[in-house]
XYZ file of C-alpha atoms in Angstrom:
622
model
C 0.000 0.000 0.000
C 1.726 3.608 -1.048
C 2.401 6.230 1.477
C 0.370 8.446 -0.262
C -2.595 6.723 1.310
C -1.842 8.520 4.005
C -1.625 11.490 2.438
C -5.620 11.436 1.612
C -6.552 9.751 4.542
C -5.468 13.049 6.532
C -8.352 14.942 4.737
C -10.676 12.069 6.630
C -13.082 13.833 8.996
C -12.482 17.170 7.819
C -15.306 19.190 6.799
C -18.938 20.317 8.413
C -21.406 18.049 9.578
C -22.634 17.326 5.993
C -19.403 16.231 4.799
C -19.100 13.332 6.893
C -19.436 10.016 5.096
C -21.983 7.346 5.991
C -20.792 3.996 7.470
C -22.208 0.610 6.057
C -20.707 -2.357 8.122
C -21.882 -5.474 6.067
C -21.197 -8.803 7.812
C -21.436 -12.253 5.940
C -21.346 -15.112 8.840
C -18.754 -17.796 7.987
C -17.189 -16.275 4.866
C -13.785 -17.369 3.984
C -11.431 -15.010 2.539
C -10.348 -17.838 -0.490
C -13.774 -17.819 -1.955
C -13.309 -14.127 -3.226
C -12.439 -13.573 -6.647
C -10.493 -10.455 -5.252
C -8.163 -12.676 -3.081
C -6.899 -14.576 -6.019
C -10.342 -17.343 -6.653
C -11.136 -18.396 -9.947
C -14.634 -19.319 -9.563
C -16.817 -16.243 -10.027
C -18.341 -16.400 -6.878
C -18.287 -12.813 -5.721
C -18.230 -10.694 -9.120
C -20.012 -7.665 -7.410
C -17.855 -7.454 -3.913
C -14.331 -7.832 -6.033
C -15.946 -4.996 -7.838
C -16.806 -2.893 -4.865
C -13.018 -4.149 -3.808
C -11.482 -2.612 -7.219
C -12.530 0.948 -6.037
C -10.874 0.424 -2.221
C -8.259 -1.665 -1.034
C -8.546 -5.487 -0.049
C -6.742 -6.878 2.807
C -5.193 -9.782 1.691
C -4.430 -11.601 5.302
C -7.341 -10.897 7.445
C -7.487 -12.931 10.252
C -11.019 -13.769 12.854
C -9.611 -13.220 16.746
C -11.960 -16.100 17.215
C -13.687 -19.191 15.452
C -17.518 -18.766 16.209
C -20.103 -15.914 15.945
C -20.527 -15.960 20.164
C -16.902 -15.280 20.970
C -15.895 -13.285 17.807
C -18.675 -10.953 17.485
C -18.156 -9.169 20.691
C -14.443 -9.190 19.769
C -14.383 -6.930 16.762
C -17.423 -5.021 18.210
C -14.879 -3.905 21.206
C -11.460 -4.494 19.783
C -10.661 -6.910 22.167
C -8.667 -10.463 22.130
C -10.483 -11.190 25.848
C -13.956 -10.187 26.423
C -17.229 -11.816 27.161
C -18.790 -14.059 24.715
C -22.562 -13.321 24.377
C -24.744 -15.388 26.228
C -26.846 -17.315 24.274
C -29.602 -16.665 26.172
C -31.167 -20.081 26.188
C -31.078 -23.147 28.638
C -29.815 -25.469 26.280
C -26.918 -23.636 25.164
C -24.057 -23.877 27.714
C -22.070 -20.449 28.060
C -19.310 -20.148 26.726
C -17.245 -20.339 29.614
C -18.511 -19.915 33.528
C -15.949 -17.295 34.642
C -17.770 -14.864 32.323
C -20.501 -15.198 34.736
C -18.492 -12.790 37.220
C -17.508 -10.285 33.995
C -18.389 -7.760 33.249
C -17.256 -5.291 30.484
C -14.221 -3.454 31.154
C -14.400 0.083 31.844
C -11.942 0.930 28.978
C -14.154 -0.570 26.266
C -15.981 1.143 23.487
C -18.018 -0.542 21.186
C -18.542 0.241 17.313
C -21.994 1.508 17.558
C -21.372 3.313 20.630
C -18.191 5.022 19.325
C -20.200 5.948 16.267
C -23.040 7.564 18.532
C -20.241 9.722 20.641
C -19.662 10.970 17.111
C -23.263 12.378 16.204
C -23.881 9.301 13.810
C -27.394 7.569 14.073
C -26.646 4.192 14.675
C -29.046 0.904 13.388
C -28.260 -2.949 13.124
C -29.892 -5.128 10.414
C -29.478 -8.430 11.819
C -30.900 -12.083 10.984
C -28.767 -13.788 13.290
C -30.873 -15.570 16.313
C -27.967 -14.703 18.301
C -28.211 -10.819 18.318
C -31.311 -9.977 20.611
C -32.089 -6.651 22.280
C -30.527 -6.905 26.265
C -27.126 -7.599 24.757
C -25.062 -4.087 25.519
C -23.195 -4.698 21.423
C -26.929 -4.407 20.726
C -28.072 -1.762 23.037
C -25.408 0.733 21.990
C -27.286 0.854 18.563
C -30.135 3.711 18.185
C -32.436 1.021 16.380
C -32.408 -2.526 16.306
C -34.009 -3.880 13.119
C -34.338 -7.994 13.464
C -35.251 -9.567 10.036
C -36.269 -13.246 10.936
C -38.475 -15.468 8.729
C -41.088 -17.676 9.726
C -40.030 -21.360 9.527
C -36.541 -20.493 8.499
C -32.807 -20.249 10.484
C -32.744 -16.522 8.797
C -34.526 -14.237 6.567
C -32.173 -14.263 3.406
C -30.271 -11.678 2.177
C -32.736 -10.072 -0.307
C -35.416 -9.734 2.410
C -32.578 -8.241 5.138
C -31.094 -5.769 2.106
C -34.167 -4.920 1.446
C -35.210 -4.140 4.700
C -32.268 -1.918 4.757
C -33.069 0.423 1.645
C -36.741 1.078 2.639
C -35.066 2.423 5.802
C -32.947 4.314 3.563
C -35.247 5.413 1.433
C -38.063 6.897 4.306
C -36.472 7.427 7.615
C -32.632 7.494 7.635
C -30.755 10.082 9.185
C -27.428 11.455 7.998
C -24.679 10.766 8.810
C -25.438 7.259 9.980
C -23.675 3.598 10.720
C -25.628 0.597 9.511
C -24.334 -3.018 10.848
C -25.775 -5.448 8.717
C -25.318 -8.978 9.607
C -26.292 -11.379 6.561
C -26.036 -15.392 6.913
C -27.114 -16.932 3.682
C -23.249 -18.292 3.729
C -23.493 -20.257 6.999
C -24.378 -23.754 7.598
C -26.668 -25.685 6.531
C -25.330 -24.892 2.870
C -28.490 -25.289 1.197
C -29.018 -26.043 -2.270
C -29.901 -23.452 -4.594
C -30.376 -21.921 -8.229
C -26.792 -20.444 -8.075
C -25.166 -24.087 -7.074
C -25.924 -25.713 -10.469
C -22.672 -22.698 -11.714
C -20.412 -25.200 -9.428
C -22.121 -28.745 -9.210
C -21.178 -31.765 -11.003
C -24.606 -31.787 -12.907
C -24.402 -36.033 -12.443
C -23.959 -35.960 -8.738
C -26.324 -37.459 -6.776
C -26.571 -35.099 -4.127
C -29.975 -36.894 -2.191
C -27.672 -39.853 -0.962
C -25.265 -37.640 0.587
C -27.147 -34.608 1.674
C -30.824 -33.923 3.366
C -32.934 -31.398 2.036
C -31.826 -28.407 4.512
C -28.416 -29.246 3.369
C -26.810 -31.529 6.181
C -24.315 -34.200 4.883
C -25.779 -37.206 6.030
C -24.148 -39.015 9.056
C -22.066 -36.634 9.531
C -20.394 -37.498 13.214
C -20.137 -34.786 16.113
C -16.976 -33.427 17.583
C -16.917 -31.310 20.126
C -18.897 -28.083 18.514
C -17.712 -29.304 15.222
C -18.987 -31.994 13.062
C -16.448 -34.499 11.515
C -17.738 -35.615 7.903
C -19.222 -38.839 7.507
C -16.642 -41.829 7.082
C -17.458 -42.496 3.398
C -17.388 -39.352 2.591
C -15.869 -39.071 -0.991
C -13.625 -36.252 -3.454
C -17.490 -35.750 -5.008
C -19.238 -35.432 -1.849
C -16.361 -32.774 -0.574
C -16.403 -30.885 -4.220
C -20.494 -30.869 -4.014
C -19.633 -29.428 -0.459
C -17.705 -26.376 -2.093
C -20.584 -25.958 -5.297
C -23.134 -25.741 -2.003
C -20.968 -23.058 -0.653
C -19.674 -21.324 -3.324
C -23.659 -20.616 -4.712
C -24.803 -19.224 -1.143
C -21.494 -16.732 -1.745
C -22.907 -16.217 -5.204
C -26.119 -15.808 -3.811
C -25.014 -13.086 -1.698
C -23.101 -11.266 -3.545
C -25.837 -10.857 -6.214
C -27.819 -9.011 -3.154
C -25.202 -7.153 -2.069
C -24.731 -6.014 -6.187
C -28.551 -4.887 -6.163
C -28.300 -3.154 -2.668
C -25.204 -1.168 -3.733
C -27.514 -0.391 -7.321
C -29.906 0.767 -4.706
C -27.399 3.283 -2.589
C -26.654 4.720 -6.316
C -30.401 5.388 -7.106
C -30.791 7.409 -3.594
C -27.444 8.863 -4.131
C -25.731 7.257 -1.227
C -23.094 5.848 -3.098
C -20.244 8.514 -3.815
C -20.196 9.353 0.191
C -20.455 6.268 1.955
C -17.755 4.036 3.392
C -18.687 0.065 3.066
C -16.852 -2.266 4.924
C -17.390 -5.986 4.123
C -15.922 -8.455 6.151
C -16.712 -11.781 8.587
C -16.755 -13.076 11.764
C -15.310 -16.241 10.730
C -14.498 -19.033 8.282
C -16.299 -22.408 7.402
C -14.598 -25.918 7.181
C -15.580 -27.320 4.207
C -13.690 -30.761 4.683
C -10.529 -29.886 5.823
C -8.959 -31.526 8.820
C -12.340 -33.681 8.235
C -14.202 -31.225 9.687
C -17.379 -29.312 8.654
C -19.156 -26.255 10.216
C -16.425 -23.595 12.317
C -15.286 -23.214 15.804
C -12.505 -25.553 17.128
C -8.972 -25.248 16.797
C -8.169 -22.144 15.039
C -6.758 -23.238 11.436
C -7.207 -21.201 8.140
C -10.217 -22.285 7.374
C -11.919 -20.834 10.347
C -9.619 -17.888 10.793
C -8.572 -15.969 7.412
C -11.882 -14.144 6.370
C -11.923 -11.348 3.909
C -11.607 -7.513 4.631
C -13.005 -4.667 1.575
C -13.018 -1.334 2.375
C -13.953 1.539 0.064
C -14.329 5.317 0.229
C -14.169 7.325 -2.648
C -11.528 10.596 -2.468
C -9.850 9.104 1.043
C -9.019 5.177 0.125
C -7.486 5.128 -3.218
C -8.868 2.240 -5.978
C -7.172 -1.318 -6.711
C -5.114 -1.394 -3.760
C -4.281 -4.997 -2.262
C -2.710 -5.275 1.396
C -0.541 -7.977 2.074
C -0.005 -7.159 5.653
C -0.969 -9.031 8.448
C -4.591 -7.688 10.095
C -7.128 -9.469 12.478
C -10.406 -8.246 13.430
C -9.663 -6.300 16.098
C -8.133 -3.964 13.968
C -11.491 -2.831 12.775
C -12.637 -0.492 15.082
C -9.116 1.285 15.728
C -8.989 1.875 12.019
C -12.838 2.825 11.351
C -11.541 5.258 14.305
C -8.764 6.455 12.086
C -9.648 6.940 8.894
C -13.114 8.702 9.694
C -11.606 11.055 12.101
C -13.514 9.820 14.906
C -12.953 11.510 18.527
C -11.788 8.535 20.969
C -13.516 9.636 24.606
C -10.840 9.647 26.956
C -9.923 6.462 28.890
C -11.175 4.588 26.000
C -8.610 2.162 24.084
C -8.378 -1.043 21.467
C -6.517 -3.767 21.816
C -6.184 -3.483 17.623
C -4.445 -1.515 14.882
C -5.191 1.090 13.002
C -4.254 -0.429 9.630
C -4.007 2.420 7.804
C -1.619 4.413 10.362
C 0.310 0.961 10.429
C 0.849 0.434 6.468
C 3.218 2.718 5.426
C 6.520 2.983 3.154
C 8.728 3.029 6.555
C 7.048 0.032 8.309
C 6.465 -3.853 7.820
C 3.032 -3.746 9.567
C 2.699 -6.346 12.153
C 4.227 -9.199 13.257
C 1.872 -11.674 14.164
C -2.146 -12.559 14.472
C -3.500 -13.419 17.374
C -6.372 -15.736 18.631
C -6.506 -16.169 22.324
C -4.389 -19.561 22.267
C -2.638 -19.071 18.490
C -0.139 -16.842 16.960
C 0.816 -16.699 13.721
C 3.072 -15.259 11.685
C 3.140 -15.467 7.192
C 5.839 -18.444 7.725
C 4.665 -20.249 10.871
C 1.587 -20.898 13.279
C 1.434 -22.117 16.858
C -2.001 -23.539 18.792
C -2.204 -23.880 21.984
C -4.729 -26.977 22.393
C -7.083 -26.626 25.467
C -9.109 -29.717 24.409
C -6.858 -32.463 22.934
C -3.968 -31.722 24.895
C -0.688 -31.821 22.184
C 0.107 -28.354 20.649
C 0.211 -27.462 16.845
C 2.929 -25.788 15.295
C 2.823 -25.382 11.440
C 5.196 -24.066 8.991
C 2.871 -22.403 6.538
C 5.058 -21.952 3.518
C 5.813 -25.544 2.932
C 2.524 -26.791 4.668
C -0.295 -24.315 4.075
C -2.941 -26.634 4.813
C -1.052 -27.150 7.993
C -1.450 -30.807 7.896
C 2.240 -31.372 9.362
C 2.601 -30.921 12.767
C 6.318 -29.679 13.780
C 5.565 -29.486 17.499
C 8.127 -32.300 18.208
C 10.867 -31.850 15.750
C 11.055 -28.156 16.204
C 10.628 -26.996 19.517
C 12.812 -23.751 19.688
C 10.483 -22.044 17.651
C 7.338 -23.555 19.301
C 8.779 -22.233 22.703
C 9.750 -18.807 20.932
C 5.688 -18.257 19.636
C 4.377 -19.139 22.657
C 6.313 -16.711 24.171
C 5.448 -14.181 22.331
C 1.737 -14.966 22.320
C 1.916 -14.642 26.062
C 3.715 -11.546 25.905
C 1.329 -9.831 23.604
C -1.762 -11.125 25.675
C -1.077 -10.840 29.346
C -2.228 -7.368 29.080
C -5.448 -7.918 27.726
C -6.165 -10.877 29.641
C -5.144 -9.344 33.071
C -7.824 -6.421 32.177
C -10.280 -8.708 31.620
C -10.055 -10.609 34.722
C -9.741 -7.756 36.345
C -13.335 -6.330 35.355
C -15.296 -8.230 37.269
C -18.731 -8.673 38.136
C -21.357 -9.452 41.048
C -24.693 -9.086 39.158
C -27.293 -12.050 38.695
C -26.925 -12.505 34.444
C -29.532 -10.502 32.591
C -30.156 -13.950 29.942
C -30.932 -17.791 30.771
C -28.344 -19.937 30.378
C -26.398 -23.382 31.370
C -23.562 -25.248 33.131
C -22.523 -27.891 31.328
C -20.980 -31.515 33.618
C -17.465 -30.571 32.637
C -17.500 -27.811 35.076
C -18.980 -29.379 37.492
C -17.116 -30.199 41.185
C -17.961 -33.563 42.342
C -17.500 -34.902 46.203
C -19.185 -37.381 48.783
C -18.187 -40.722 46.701
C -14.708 -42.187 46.417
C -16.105 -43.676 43.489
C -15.647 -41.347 40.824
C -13.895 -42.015 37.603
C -12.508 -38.978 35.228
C -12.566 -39.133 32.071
C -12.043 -37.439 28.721
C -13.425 -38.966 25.534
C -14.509 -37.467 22.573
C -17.331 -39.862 21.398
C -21.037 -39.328 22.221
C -22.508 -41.156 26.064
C -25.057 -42.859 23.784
C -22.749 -44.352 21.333
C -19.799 -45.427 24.140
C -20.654 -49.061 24.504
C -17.318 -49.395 26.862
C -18.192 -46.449 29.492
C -21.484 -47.703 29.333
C -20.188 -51.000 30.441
C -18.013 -48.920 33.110
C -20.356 -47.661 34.570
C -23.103 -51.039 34.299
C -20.281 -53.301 35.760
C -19.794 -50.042 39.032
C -20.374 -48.896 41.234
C -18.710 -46.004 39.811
C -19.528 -42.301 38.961
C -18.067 -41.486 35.686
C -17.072 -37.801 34.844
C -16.393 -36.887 31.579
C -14.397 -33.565 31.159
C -14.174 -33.555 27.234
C -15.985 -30.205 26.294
C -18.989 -30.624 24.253
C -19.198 -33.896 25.102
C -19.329 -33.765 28.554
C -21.681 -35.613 30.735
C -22.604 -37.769 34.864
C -23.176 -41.184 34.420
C -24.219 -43.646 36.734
C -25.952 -47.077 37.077
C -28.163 -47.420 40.534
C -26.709 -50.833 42.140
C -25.915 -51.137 45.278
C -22.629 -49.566 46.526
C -23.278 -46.815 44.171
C -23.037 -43.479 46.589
C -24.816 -39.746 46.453
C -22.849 -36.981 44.928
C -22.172 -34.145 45.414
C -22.495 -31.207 42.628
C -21.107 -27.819 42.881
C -20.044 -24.728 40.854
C -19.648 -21.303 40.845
C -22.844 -19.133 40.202
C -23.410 -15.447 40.740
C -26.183 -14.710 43.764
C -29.703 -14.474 42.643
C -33.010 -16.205 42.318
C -33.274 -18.650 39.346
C -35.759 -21.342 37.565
C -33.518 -24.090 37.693
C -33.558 -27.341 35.857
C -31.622 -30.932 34.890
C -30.624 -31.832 31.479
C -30.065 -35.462 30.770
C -29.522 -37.900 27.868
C -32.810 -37.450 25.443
C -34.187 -40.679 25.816
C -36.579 -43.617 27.246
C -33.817 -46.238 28.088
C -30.366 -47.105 27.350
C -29.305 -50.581 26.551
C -32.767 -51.986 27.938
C -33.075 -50.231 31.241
C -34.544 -47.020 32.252
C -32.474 -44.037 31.674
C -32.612 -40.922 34.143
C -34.058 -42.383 37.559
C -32.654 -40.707 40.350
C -33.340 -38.215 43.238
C -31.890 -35.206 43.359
C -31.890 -32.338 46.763
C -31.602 -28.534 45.789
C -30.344 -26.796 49.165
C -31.034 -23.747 47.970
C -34.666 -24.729 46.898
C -37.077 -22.350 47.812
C -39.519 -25.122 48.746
C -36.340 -27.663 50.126
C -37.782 -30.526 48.537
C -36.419 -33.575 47.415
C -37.615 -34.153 43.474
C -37.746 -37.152 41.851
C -36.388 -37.277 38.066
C -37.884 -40.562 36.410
C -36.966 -40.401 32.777
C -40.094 -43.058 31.801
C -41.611 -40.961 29.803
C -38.527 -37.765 29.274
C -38.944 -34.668 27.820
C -38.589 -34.261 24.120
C -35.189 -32.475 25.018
C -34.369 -34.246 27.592
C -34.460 -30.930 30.444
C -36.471 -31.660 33.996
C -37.691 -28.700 35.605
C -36.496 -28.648 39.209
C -38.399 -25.244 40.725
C -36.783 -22.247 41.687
C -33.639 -21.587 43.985
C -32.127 -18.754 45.273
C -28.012 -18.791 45.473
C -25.736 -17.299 48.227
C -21.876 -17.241 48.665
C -22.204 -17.548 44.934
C -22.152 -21.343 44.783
C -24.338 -23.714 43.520
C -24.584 -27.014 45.221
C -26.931 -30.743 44.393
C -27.430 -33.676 45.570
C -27.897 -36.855 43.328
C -29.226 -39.890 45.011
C -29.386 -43.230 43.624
C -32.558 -45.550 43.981
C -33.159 -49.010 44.181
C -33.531 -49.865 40.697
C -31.722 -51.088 37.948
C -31.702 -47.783 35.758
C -29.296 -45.353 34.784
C -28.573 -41.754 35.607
C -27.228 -39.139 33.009
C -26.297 -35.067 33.773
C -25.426 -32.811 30.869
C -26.117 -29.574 32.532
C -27.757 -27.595 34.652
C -29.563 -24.885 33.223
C -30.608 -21.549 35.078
C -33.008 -18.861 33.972
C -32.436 -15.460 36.134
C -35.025 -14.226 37.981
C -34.651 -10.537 38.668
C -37.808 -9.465 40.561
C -40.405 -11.796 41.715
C -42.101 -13.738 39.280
C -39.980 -11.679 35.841
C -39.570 -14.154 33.451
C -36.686 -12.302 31.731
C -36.116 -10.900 28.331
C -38.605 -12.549 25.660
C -42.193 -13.629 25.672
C -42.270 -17.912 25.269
C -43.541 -17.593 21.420
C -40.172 -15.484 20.819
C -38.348 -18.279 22.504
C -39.825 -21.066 20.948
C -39.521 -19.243 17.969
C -35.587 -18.384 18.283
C -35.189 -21.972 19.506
C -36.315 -23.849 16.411
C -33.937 -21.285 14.230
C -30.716 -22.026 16.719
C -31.516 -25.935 15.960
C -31.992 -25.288 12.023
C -28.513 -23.710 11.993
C -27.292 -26.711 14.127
C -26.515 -25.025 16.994
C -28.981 -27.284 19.502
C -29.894 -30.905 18.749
């Protein structure tokens, strides 16, 4: 990028109040960066956005902080690398992780819309995401909050949400203003469409692989990642790519018509678009499907556009390294935008950093991963061994050089801790007493177990009702077996005799809450009863013992227990086996605040039954 960029971005933010430019923020969920014609593919799929890129500059190596929409959302919203995930505000969702329970945002924090407000900009989000709801301060900060669901679908698609957007535009919109628009026609399922026949194999026969909402069949669960089934061919993975490269057409033939549309109301000329993502999609690699895990390419390089005619200069192409957090520091920048003091980012501002007397950056961060252009280290939380990739010789880091090279392993790491102990001391720092505003759950990996001498740790990555050999462990007992592998953690048990009570505890903010027990989704397990047990809430309102019998279970598996109310910000239970022959299964616990007496929180039950079935068509609940 040429120093004279910085030569016209000094004339950014100059000029009266009519001079300002608008902002348009457009977000595609789960967008990879090597699916844009503009960053070198040959496919077509994004003919009006590599135009849109032609009059800006594209940021070659753009890099997510984080792998799902939960964690990485609030992290480009704040310019943080440590900061509360958001809740996700339902029972059946565990949060993300407990000790953001006593967080709160940190007092140095500014989010986009709220920046933009300080400003004099009116601020509005265009969202179809089921994750973005009104109570969540990212979504607060706006001045409008404009959710564009559809009725029986995950998400409205992008022509409804775009269009949406221009009525707004065309009737009511203030000037200046910042739009956020958050479109997700590009993340799983990958459902078939007109635009996929421009990439299919016009012979394959996509019913014996894929359902109709565009699931591959059989696929196998991993954590919060789905492993592809084990027959799953070169066809099946290239039909995987024609799925996803026509949603990305798909898309970018809205966003062509909405930027037509900003032309016809003479938006156009002075308005700075941003498009970018919150993360990548696996599309077979590492035999994975979906995003989150481990933070590999896939998940992690995204793309970054911006343009702004008369301060970015056309057909430029970045090649330094930039993450998400960057955004917001260099919105900041190159609009002029007045900081309020005490405020800060944990991010660049890229265009300050690019210049003719400096490299850029170093390294990307995620909050276990560094990575530099020659070599990336990960920091595995779940599956214990450490990555370390040398990307020039191995770019779809397949390789692993943890063992034969670990000087420069030891060398990353250091410098990933060096770079983060800041931000991470900050945020657990900021901390918080306050009963949470949204319902949510403790999953059995966090959970503190005591009374028995009987309990058996374990981690394994394969689902309770597929293990035939902990089932047997636990059959043959007496024995309480823990398993600690995230998202597939669960209590098992078999009542015999010898088998002893347990007890349950965890940390959990002070506060009155509808509690209740999640267990394994079904009648029986291999021919006995499944989810028979007893199970003592001290903090009960009512101090009763309740008895679970799983007979005839829930649909989803969840008992209601009653209401509590927690002091010394502990939760405690007591399972008790019976005299039967029958098993007894714990996912979670799940706990929906209470804030005044009888205030069932933040949506009517039609909302959440609503917001529920769109969470389980985008896979996120079984």
């Amino acid at each position: 990028m040429p120093a004279v960029l910085m030569g016209c971005l000094l004339l950014a933010g100059c000029g009266g109040e009519e001079a300002r430019p608008n902002v348009i923020f457009i977000l595609l969920d789960a967008v990879r960066a090597d699916r844009f014609g503009c960053n070198g593919y040959g496919y077509n799929t994004t003919p009006n956005m590599d135009g849109l890129a032609a009059e800006g500059v594209t940021f070659l190596n753009h890099f997510s902080n984080r792998t799902h929409t939960i964690a990485s959302v609030p992290s480009y919203f704040y310019s943080r690398y440590f900061i509360n995930s958001l809740l996700p505000a339902d029972i059946r969702f565990p949060v993300e992780d407990p000790d953001q329970l006593f967080r709160k945002l940190d007092p140095s924090a500014i989010s986009l819309a709220g920046l933009f407000k300080r400003n004099g900009y009116h601020t509005v989000i265009f969202n179809s995401h089921p994750w973005l709801i009104p109570g969540q301060e990212l979504v607060d900060d706006f001045d409008r909050y404009c959710p564009v669901f559809s009725s029986g679908s995950a998400y409205a698609r992008a022509e409804e949400v775009l269009k949406r957007t221009v009525e707004w535009l065309e009737q009511t919109s203030p000037r200046p203003f910042f739009l956020y628009i958050h479109l997700m026609d590009t993340h799983f399922p990958h459902k078939r469409q007109e635009e996929t026949l421009l990439y299919a194999d016009k012979d394959y026969l996509f019913a014996d692989k894929y359902d109709r909402n565009g699931f591959p069949r059989d696929m196998i669960s991993l954590n919060r990642v789905q492993k592809v089934p084990a027959d799953f061919t070169e066809a099946d993975r290239i039909y995987l790519n024609a799925l996803y490269d026509g949603n990305l057409r798909y898309t970018d033939t809205q966003v062509g018509l909405f930027v037509q549309a900003l032309r016809e109301n003479h938006l156009y000329d002075n308005t700075l678009i941003v498009i970018s993502s919150d993360h990548g999609e696996y599309l077979g690699e590492h035999g994975l499907l979906q995003h989150d895990g481990l933070p590999w390419d896939a998940v992690t390089r995204i793309p970054l556009i911006m343009r702004l005619p008369g301060t970015i200069p056309s057909q430029l192409k970045s090649e330094m390294l930039s993450e998400n957090v960057d955004l917001l520091p260099t919105l900041a920048g190159l609009l002029g935008l007045t900081v309020p003091p005490g405020k800060d980012f944990d991010g660049e501002n890229l265009f300050q950093t690019e210049t003719s007397s400096s490299p850029g950056r170093e390294y990307v961060y995620t909050s276990d991963s560094i990575r530099s252009p020659s070599y990336k280290f990960i920091r595995d939380r779940r599956g214990g061994s450490n990555h370390l990739y040398h990307l020039g010789s191995d770019p779809g880091e397949l390789k692993n050089l943890i063992d034969s090279d670990p000087a420069t392993a030891r060398s990353l790491e250091a410098a990933l801790e060096e770079h983060l102990a800041g931000p991470r001391t900050r945020y657990e720092q900021s901390v918080s007493h306050g009963i949470p505003r949204f319902p949510f759950s403790i999953p059995a990996d966090y959970f503190r177990l005591d009374g028995s001498e009987d309990i058996e740790e374990i981690h394994r990555d394969t689902l309770l009702l597929d293990d035939d050999e902990t089932l047997q462990r636990a059959r043959v007992g007496p024995v309480w077996i823990h398993n600690l592998m995230p998202w597939q953690y669960y209590l098992l048990g078999f009542n015999q005799a010898g088998l002893a009570p347990l007890e349950i505890t965890f940390p959990l903010p002070d506060g009155k809450y509808e509690v209740s027990v999640a267990c394994a989704p079904v009648g029986e397990i291999q021919g006995y009863p499944a989810n028979v047990f007893r199970i003592t809430l001290p903090q009960s309102v009512f101090g009763e013992t309740i008895e679970v019998d799983g007979g005839s279970p829930p649909d989803d598996g969840i008992f209601r227990l009653g209401r509590i109310e927690v002091a010394g910000e502990e939760f405690s239970a007591r399972i008790e086996p019976v005299p039967r022959p029958s098993w007894i299964t714990v996912l979670y616990f799940g706990f929906e605040p209470l804030a005044e007496e009888g205030d069932r929180g933040f949506m009517n039950n039609q909302d959440r039954r609503e917001r529920l079935q769109k969470l389980k068509a985008l896979g996120y609940v079984q």
